[in-house]
C-alpha positions as a printed Julia matrix, in Angstrom:
128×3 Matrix{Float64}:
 -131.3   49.68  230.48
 -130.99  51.35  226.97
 -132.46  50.07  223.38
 -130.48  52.25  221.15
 -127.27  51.42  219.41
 -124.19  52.64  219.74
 -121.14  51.89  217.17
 -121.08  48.01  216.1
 -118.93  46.2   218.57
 -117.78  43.72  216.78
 -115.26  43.6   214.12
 -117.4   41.49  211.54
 -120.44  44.07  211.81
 -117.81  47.06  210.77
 -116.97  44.48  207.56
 -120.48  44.21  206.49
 -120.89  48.05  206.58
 -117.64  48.37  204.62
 -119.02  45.88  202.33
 -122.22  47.35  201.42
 -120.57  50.45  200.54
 -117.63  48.63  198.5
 -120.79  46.73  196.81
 -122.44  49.96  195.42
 -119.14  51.58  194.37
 -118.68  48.37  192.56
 -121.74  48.17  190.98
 -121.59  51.85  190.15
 -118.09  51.56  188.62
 -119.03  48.25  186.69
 -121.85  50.32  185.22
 -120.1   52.99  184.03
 -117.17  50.74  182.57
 -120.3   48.38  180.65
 -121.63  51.93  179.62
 -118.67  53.05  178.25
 -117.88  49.62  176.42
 -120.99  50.05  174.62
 -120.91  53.94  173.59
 -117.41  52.73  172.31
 -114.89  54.43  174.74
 -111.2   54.22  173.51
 -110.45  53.74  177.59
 -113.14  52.48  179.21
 -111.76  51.71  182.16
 -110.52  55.56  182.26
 -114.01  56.89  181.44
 -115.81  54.61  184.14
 -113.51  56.13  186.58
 -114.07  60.01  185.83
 -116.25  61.9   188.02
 -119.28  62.53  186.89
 -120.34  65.64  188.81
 -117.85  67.34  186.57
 -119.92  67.55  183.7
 -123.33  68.39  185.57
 -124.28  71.51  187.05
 -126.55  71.81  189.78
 -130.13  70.03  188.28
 -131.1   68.91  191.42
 -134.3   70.72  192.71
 -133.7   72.17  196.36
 -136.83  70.06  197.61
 -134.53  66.86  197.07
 -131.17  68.06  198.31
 -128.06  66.37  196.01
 -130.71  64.16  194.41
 -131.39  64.13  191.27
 -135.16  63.46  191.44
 -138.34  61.65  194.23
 -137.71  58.29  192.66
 -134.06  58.35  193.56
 -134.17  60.1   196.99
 -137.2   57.8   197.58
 -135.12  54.41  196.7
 -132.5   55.64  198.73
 -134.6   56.23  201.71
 -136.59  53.29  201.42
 -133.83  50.88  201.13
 -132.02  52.39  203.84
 -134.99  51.62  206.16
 -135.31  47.87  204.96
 -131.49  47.75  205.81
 -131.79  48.99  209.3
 -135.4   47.02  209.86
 -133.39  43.78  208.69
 -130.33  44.85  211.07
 -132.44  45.73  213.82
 -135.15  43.36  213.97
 -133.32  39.89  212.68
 -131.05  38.21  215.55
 -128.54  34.96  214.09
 -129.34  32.73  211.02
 -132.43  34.81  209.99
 -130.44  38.0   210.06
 -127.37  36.42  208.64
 -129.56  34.83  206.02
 -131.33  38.86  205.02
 -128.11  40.74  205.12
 -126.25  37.91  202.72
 -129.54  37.98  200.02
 -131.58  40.7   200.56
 -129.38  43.2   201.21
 -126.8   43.11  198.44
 -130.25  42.9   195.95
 -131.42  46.6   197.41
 -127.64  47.42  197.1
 -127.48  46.56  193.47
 -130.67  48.14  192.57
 -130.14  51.35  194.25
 -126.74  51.52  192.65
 -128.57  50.79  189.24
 -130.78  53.72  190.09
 -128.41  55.86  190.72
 -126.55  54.96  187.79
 -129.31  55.05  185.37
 -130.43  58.55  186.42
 -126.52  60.38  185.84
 -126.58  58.26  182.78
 -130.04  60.35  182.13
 -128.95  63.9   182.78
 -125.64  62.73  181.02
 -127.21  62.23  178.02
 -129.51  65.55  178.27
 -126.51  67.56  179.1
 -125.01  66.54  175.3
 -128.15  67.14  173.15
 -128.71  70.44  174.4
């Protein structure tokens, strides 16, 4: 008898998984687009969509890999265990109930995060 997970067997678990990820790019790119909007972007559907590594060079202390700083690895982590503690733990409604609320919320906000802090070094990178 074995515990540990393999891949998700069924077809709806593989949808959620695509969906959390399509819910941060989404967030992300609505971000950038409402960021744009406001800093008065002639295309600001154009400018949400352009890569942002592009203008940064490598500010990212070795210590926290391709992050940009604790907070963010630290979100990242942390939601990343509630996500698996909710998928792991939670069986039917309860489960069904914690990925359709809580989830998406931690999705959101570490998207928001994320956002916020290239919006930070954005912004640093142009006064200097």
């Amino acid at each position: 008898m074995t515990l540990a997970r393999a891949f998700p067997d069924s077809t709806a678990e593989w949808w959620i998984y695509l969906g959390v990820l399509v819910l941060y790019l989404l967030t992300r790119w609505f971000l950038a687009w409402r960021q744009a909007r406001k800093e008065g972007a002639e295309h600001p559907v154009r400018t949400a969509f352009e890569d942002e590594d592009a203008e940064e060079t490598n500010t990212g202390t070795p210590s926290t890999g391709s992050f940009s700083s604790y907070r963010q690895l630290m979100g990242f982590v942390g939601g990343a265990i509630v996500i698996v503690l909710v998928a792991a733990l939670t069986e039917g409604g309860l489960q069904l109930t914690l990925m359709c609320t809580l989830v998406p919320v931690i999705v959101v906000l570490l998207a928001y995060l994320d956002f916020r802090r290239a919006r930070t070094q954005r912004l640093t990178h142009r006064h200097t």
